[in-house]
PDB file of C-alpha atoms and ligand atoms in Angstrom:
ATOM      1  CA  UNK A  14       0.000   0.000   0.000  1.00  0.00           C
ATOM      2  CA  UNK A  15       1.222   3.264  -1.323  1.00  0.00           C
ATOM      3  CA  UNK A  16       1.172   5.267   2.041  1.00  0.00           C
ATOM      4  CA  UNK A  17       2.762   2.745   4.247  1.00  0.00           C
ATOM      5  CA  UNK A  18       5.510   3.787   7.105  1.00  0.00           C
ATOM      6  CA  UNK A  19       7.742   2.014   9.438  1.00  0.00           C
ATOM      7  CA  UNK A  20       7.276   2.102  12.664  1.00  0.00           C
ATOM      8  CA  UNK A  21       9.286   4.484  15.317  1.00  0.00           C
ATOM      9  CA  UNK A  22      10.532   1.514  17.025  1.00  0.00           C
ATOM     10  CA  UNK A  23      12.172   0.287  13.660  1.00  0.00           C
ATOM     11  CA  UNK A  24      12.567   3.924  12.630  1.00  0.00           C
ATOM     12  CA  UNK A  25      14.806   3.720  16.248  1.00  0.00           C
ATOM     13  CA  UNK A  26      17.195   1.133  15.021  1.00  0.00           C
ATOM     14  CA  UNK A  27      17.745   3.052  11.560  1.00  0.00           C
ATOM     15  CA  UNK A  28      18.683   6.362  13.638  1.00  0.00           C
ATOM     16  CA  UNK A  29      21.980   6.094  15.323  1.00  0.00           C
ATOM     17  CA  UNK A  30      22.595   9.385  17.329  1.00  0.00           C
ATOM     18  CA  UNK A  31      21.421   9.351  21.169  1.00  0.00           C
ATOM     19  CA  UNK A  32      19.493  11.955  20.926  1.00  0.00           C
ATOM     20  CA  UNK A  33      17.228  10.761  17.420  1.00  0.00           C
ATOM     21  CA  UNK A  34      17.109   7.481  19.936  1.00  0.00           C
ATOM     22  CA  UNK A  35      15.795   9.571  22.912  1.00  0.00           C
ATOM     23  CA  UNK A  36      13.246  11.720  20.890  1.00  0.00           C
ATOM     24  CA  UNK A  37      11.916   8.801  19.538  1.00  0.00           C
ATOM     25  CA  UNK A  38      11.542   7.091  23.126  1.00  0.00           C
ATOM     26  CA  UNK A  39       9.506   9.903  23.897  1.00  0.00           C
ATOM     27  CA  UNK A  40       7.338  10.129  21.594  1.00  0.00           C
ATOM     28  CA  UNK A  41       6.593   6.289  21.898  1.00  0.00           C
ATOM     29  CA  UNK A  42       6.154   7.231  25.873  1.00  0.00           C
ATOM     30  CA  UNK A  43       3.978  10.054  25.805  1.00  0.00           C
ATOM     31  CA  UNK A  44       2.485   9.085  22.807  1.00  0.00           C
ATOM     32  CA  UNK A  45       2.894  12.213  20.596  1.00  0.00           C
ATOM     33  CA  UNK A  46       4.854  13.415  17.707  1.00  0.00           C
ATOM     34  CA  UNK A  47       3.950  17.143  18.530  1.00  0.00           C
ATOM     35  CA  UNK A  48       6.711  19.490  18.426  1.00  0.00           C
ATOM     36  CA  UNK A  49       5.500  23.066  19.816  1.00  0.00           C
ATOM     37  CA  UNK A  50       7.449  26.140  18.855  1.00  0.00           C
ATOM     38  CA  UNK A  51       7.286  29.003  21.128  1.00  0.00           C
ATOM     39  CA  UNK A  52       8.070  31.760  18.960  1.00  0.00           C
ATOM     40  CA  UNK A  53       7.398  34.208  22.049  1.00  0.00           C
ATOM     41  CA  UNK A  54       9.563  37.346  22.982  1.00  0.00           C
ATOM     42  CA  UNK A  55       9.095  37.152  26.618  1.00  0.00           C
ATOM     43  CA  UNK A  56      10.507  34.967  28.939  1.00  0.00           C
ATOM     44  CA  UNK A  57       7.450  34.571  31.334  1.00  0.00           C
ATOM     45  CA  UNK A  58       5.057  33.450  28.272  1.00  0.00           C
ATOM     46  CA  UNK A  59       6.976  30.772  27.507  1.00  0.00           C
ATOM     47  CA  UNK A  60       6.736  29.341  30.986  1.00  0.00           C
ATOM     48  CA  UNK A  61       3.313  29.810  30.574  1.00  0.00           C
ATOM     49  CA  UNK A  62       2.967  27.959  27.765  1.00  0.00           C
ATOM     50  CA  UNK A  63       4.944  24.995  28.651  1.00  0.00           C
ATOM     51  CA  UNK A  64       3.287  24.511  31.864  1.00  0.00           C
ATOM     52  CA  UNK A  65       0.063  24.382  30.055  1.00  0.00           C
ATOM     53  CA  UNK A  66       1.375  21.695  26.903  1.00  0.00           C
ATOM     54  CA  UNK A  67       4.585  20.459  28.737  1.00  0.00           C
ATOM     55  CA  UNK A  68       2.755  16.879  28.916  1.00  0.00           C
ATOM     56  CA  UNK A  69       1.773  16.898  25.942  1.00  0.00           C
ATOM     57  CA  UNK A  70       5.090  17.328  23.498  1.00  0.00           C
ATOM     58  CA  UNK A  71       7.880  15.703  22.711  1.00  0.00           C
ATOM     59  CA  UNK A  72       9.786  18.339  22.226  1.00  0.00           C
ATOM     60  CA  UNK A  73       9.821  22.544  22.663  1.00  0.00           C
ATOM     61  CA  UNK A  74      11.494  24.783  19.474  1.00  0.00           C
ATOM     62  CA  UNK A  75      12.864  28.284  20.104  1.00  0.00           C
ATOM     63  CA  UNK A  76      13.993  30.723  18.489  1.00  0.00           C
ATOM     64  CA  UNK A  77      16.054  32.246  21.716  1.00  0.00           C
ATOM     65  CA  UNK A  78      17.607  35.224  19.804  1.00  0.00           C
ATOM     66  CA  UNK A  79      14.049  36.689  19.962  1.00  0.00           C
ATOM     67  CA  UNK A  80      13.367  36.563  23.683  1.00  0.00           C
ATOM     68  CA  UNK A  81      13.824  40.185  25.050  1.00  0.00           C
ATOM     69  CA  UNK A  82      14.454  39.249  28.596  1.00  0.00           C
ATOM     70  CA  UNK A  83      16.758  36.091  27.775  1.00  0.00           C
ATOM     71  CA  UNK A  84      18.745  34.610  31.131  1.00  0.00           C
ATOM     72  CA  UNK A  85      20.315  31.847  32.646  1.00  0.00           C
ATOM     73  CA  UNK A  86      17.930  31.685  34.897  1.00  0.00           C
ATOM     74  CA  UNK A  87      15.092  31.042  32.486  1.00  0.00           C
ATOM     75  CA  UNK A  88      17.613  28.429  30.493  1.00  0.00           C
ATOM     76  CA  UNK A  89      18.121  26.397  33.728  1.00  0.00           C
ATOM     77  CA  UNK A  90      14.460  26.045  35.064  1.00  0.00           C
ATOM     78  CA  UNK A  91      13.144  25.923  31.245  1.00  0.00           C
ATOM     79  CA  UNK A  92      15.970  22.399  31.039  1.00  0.00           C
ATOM     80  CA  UNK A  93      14.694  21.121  34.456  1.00  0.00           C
ATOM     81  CA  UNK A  94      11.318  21.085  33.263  1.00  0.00           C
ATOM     82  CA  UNK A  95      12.244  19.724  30.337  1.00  0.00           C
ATOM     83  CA  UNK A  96      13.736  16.449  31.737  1.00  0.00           C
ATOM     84  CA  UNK A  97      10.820  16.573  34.174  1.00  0.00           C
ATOM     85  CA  UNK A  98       7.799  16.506  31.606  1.00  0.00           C
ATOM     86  CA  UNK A  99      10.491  14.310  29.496  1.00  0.00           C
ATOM     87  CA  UNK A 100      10.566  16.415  25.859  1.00  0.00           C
ATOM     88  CA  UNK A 101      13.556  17.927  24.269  1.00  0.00           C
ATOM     89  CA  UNK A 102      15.052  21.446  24.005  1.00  0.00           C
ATOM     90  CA  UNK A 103      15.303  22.498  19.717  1.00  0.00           C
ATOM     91  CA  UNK A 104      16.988  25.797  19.052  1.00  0.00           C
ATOM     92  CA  UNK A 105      15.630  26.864  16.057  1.00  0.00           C
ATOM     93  CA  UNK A 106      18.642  28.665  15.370  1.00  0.00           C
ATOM     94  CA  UNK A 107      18.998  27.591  11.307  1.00  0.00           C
ATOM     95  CA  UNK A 108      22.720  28.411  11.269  1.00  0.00           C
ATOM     96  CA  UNK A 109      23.936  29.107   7.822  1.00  0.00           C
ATOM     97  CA  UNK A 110      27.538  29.901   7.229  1.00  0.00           C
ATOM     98  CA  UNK A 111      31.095  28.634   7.216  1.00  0.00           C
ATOM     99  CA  UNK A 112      31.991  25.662   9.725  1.00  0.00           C
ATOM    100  CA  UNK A 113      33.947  28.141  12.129  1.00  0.00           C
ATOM    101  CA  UNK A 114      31.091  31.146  12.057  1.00  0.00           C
ATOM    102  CA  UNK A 115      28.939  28.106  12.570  1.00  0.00           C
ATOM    103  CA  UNK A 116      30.806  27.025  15.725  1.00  0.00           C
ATOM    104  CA  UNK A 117      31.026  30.185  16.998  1.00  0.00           C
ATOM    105  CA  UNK A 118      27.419  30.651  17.018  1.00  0.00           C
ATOM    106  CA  UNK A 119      26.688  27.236  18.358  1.00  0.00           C
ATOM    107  CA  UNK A 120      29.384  27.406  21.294  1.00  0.00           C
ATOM    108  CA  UNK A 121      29.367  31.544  22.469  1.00  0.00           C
ATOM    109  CA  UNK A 122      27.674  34.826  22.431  1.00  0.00           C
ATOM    110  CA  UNK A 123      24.898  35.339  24.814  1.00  0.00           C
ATOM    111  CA  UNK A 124      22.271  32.526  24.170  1.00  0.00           C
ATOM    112  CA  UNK A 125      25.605  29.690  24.505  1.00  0.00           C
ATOM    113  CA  UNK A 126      23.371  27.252  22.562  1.00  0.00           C
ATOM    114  CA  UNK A 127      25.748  23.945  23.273  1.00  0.00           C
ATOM    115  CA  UNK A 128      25.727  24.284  26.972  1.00  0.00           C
ATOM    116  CA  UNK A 129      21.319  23.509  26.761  1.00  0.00           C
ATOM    117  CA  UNK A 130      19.696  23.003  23.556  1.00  0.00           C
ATOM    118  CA  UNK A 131      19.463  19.314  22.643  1.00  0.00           C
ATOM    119  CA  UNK A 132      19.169  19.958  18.644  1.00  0.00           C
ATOM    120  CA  UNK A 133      20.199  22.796  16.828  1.00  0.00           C
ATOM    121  CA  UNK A 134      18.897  23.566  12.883  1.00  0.00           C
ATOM    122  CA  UNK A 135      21.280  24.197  10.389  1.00  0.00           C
ATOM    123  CA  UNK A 136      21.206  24.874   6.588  1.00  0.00           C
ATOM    124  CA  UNK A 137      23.216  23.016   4.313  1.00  0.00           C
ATOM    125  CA  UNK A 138      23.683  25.911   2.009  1.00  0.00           C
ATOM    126  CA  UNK A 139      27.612  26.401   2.294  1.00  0.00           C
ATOM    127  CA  UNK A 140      28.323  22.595   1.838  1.00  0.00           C
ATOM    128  CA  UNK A 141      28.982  19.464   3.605  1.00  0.00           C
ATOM    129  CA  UNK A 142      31.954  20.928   5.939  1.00  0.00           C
ATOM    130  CA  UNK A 143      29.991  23.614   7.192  1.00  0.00           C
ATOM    131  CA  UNK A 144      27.858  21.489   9.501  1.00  0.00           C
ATOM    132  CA  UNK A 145      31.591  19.339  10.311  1.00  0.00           C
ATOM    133  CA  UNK A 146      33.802  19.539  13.026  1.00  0.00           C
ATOM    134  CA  UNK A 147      30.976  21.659  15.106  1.00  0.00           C
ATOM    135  CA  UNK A 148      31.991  20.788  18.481  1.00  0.00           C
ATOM    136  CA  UNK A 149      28.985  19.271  19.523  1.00  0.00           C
ATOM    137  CA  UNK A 150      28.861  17.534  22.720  1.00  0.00           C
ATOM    138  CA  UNK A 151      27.819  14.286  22.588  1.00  0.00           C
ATOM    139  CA  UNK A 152      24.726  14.007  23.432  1.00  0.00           C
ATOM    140  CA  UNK A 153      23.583  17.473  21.480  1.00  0.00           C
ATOM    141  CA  UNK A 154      22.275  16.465  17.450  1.00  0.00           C
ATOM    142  CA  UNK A 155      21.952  18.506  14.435  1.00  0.00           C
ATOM    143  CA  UNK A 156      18.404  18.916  12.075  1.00  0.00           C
ATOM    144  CA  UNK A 157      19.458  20.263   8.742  1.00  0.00           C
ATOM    145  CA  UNK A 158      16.733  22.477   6.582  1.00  0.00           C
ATOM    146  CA  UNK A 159      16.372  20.828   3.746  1.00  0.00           C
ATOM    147  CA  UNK A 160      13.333  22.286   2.315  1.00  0.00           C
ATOM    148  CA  UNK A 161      11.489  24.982   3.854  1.00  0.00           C
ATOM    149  CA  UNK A 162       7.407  25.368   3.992  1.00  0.00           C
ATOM    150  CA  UNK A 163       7.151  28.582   3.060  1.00  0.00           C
ATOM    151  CA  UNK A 164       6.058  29.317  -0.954  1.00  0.00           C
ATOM    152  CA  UNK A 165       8.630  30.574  -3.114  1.00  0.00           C
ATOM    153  CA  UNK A 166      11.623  29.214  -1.661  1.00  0.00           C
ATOM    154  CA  UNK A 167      14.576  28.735  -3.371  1.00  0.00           C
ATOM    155  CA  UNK A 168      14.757  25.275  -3.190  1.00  0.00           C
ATOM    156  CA  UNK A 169      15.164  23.224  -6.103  1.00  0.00           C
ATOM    157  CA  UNK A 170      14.831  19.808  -6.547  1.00  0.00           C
ATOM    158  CA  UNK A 171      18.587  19.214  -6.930  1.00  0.00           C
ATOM    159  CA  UNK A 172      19.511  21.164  -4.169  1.00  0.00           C
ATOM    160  CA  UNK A 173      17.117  19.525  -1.761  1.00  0.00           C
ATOM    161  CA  UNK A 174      18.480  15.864  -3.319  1.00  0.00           C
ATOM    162  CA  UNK A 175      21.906  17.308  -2.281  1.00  0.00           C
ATOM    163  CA  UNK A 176      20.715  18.818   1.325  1.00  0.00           C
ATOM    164  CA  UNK A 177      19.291  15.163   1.890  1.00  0.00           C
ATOM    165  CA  UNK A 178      22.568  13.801   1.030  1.00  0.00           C
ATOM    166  CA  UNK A 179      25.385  15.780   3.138  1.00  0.00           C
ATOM    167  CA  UNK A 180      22.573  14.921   6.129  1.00  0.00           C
ATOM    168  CA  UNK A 181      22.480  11.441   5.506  1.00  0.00           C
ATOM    169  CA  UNK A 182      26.021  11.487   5.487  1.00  0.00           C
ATOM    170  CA  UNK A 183      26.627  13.234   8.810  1.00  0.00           C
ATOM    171  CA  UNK A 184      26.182  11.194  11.773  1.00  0.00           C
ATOM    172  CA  UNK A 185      25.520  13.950  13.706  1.00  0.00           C
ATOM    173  CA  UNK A 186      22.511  14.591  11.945  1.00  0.00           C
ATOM    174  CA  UNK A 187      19.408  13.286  13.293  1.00  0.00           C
ATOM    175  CA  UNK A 188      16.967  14.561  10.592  1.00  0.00           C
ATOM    176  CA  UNK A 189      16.031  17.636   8.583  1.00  0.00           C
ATOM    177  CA  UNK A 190      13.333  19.804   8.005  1.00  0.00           C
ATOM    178  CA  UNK A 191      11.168  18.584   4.127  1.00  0.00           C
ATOM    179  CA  UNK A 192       8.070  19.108   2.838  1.00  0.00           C
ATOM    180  CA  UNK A 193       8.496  15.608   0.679  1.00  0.00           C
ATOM    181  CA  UNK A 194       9.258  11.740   1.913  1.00  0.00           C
ATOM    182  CA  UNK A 195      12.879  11.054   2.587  1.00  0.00           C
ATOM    183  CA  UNK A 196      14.976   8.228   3.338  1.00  0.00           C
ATOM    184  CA  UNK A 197      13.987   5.967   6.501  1.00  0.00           C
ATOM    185  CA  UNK A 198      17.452   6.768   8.241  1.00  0.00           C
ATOM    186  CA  UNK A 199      16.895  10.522   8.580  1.00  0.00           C
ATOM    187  CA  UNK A 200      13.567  11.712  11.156  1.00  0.00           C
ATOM    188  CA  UNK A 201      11.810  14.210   9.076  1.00  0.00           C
ATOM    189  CA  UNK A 202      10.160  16.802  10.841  1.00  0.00           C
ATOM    190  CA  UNK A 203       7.373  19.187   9.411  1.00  0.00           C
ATOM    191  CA  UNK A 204       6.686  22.545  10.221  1.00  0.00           C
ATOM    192  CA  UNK A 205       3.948  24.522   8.711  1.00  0.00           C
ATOM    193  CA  UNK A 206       0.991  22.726  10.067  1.00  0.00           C
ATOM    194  CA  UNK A 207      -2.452  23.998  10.748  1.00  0.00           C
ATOM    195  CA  UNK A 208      -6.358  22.756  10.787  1.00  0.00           C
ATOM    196  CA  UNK A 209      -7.396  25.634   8.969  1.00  0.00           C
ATOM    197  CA  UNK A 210      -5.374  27.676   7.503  1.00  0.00           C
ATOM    198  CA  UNK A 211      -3.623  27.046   3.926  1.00  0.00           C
ATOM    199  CA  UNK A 212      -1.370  30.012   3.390  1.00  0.00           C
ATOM    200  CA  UNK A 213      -0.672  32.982   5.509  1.00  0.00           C
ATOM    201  CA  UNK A 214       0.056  36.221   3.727  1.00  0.00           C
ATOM    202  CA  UNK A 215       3.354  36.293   5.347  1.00  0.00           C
ATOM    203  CA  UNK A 216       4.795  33.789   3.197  1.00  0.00           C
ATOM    204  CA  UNK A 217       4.201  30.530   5.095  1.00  0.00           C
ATOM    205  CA  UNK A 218       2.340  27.510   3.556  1.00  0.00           C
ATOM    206  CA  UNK A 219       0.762  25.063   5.815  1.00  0.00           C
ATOM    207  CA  UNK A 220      -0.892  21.442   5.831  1.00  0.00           C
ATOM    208  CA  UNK A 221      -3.101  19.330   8.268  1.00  0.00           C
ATOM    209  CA  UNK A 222      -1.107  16.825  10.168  1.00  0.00           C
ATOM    210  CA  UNK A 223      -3.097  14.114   8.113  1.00  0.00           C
ATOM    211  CA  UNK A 224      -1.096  15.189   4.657  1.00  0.00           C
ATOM    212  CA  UNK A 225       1.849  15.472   6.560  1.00  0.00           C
ATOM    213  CA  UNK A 226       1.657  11.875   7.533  1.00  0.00           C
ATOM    214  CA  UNK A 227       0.078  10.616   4.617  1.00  0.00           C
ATOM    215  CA  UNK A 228       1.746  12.395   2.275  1.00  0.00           C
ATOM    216  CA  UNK A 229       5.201  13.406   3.349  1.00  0.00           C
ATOM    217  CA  UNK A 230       5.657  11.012   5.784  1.00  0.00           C
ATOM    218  CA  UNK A 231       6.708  12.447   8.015  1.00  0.00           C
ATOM    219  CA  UNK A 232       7.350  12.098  11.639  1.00  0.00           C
ATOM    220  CA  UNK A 233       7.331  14.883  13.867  1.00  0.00           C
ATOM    221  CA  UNK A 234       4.980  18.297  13.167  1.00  0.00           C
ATOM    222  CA  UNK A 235       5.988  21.413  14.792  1.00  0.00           C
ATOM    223  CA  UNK A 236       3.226  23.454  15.550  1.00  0.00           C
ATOM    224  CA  UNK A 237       3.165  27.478  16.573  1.00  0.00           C
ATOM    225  CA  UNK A 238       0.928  30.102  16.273  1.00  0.00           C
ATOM    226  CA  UNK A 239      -2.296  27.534  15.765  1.00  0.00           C
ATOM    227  CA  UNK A 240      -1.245  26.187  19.637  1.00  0.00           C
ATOM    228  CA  UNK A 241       0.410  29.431  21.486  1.00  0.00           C
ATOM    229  CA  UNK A 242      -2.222  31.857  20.117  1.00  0.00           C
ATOM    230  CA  UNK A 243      -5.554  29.340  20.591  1.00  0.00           C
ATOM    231  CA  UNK A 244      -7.789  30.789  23.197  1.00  0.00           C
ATOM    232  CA  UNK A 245      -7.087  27.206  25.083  1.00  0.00           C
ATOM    233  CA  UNK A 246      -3.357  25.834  24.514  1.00  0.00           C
ATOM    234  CA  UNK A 247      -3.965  23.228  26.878  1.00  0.00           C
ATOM    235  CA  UNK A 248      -7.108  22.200  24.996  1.00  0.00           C
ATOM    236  CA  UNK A 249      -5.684  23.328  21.328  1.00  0.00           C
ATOM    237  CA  UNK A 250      -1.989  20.938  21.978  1.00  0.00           C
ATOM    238  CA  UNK A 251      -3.919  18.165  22.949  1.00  0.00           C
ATOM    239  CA  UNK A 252      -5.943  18.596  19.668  1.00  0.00           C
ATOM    240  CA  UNK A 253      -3.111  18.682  17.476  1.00  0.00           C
ATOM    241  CA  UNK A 254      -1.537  15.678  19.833  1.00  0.00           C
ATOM    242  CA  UNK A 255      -4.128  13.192  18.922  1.00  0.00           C
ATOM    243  CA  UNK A 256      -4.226  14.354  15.528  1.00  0.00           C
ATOM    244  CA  UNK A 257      -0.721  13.452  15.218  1.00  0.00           C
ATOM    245  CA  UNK A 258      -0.614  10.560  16.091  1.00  0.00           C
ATOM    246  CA  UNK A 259      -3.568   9.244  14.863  1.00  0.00           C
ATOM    247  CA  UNK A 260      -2.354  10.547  11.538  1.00  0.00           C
ATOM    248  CA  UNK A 261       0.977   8.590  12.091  1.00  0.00           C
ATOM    249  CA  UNK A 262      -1.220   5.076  13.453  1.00  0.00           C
ATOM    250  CA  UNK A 263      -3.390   5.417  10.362  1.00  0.00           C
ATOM    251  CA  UNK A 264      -0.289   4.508   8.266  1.00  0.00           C
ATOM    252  CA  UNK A 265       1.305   1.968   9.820  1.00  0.00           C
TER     253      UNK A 265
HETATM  254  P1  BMP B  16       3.923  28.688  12.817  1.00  0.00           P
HETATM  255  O1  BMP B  16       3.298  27.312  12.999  1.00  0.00           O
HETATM  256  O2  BMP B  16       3.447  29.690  13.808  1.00  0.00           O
HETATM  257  O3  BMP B  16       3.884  29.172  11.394  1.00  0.00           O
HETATM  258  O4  BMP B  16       5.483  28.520  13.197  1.00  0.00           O
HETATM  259  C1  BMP B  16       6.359  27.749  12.426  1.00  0.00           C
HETATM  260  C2  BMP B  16       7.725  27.718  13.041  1.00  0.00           C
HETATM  261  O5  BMP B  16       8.528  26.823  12.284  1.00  0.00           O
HETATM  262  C3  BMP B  16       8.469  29.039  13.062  1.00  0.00           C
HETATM  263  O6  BMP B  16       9.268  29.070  14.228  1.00  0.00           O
HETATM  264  C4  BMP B  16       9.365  28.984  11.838  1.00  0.00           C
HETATM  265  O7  BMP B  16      10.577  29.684  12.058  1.00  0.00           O
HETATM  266  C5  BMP B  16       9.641  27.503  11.712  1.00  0.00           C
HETATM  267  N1  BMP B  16       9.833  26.972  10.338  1.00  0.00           N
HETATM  268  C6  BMP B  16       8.875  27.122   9.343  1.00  0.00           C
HETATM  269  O8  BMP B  16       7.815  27.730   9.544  1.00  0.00           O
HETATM  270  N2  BMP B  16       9.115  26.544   8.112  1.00  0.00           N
HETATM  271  C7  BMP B  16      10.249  25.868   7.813  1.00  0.00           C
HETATM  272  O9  BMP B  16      10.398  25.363   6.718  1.00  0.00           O
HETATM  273  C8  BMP B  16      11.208  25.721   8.835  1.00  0.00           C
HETATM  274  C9  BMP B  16      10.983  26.266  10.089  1.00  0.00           C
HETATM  275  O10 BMP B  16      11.887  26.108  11.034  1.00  0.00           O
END
């Protein structure tokens, strides 16, 4: 049958990095593939948000270079909760240059993404050695963008093919970001999803978590503005929970 999947728990022996292995754990725990991102400027809404969904994701994106009132502070007690509600910290941070502008941005500055953030996002866009010798500890893994949601992007076919490539070939890559199936050894996550809405007039496309399963096959759907500005995100995440994964059971 065309729209057939493997399962996470055989998707788990394809992945080798610890932390693809631990995402996928928790998402077989907690049963959800929901990814939330909190694309929120201030410090105390994203607390707010995560103690109202925390149970209900596998994992929390930011974007910290927008937070106005970043701190330590907020880092630590955001990570305890983190291992407490058992989902992972993604820094949405989509670095894009050379391999030592890339390390730079990973390992200093103010946000110090290495010393919390459990994935980081990269483009692919300056080549295979740009996303090398990173400095990543351990137990910290990579997402590449290989093809973004939004409409008219400059992704080509050939480029994406290529993106898909220099991540496969990375072992610290645990996945990328495609709007199209890819191989069973990389976890493809999918932003741009939403009940409703099609297009925004800001440039972003978006499906239903149904075509994102069905279609793209994919396995993880990051979800904003649809769950942090919902009258009810409590209500609204576990919507888009069961959706998810009923989406992903449906093609087993
Ligand atoms: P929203 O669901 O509110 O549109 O948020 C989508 C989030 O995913 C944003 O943080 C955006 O930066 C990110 N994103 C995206 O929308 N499309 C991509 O292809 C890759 C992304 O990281």
């Amino acid at each position: 049958i065309q729209n057939k999947r493997i399962s996470y728990e055989e998707k788990k022996e394809k992945i080798f990095h610890p932390i693809g292995k631990k995402l996928i754990d928790i998402t077989l725990k907690k049963k959800t593939n929901l990814i939330v991102s909190a694309d929120l400027i201030d410090t105390k809404k994203i607390l707010k948000l995560v103690s109202l969904i925390g149970d209900r994701i596998c994992g929390l994106k930011l974007h910290v270079d927008i937070i106005n009132d970043f701190s330590y502070s907020f880092i630590n007690y955001l990570k305890k909760i983190s291992i407490e509600k058992k989902f992972l910290l993604l820094e949405d941070r989509k670095l894009c240059d050379v391999s030592t502008t890339n390390c730079l941005q990973l390992h200093y500055g103010i946000h110090k993404i290495s010393s919390w953030a459990d994935i980081v996002t990269a483009h692919v866009l300056a080549g295979s050695m740009s996303i090398q010798n990173l400095n990543l500890p351990s137990n910290m893994g990579l997402i590449t963008i290989s093809e973004m949601s939004s409409y008219g992007g400059l992704y080509d076919d050939n480029y994406i093919r290529k993106a898909l490539n220099i991540s496969l070939k990375n072992p610290k890559v645990i996945g990328t970001v495609a709007q199209r199936k890819v191989d069973d050894r990389l976890l493809l996550f999918t932003p741009g999803i939403h009940f409703y809405e099609k297009k925004n007039n800001l440039g972003n496309r978006y499906i239903h978590p149904v075509q994102a399963f069905e279609k793209n096959g994919s396995d993880f759907i990051i979800v904003g503005k649809a769950i942090f500005q919902s009258e009810n995100p409590k209500i609204t995440a576990e919507e888009y929970r069961n959706a998810g994964w009923k989406a992903y059971e449906n093609v087993l």
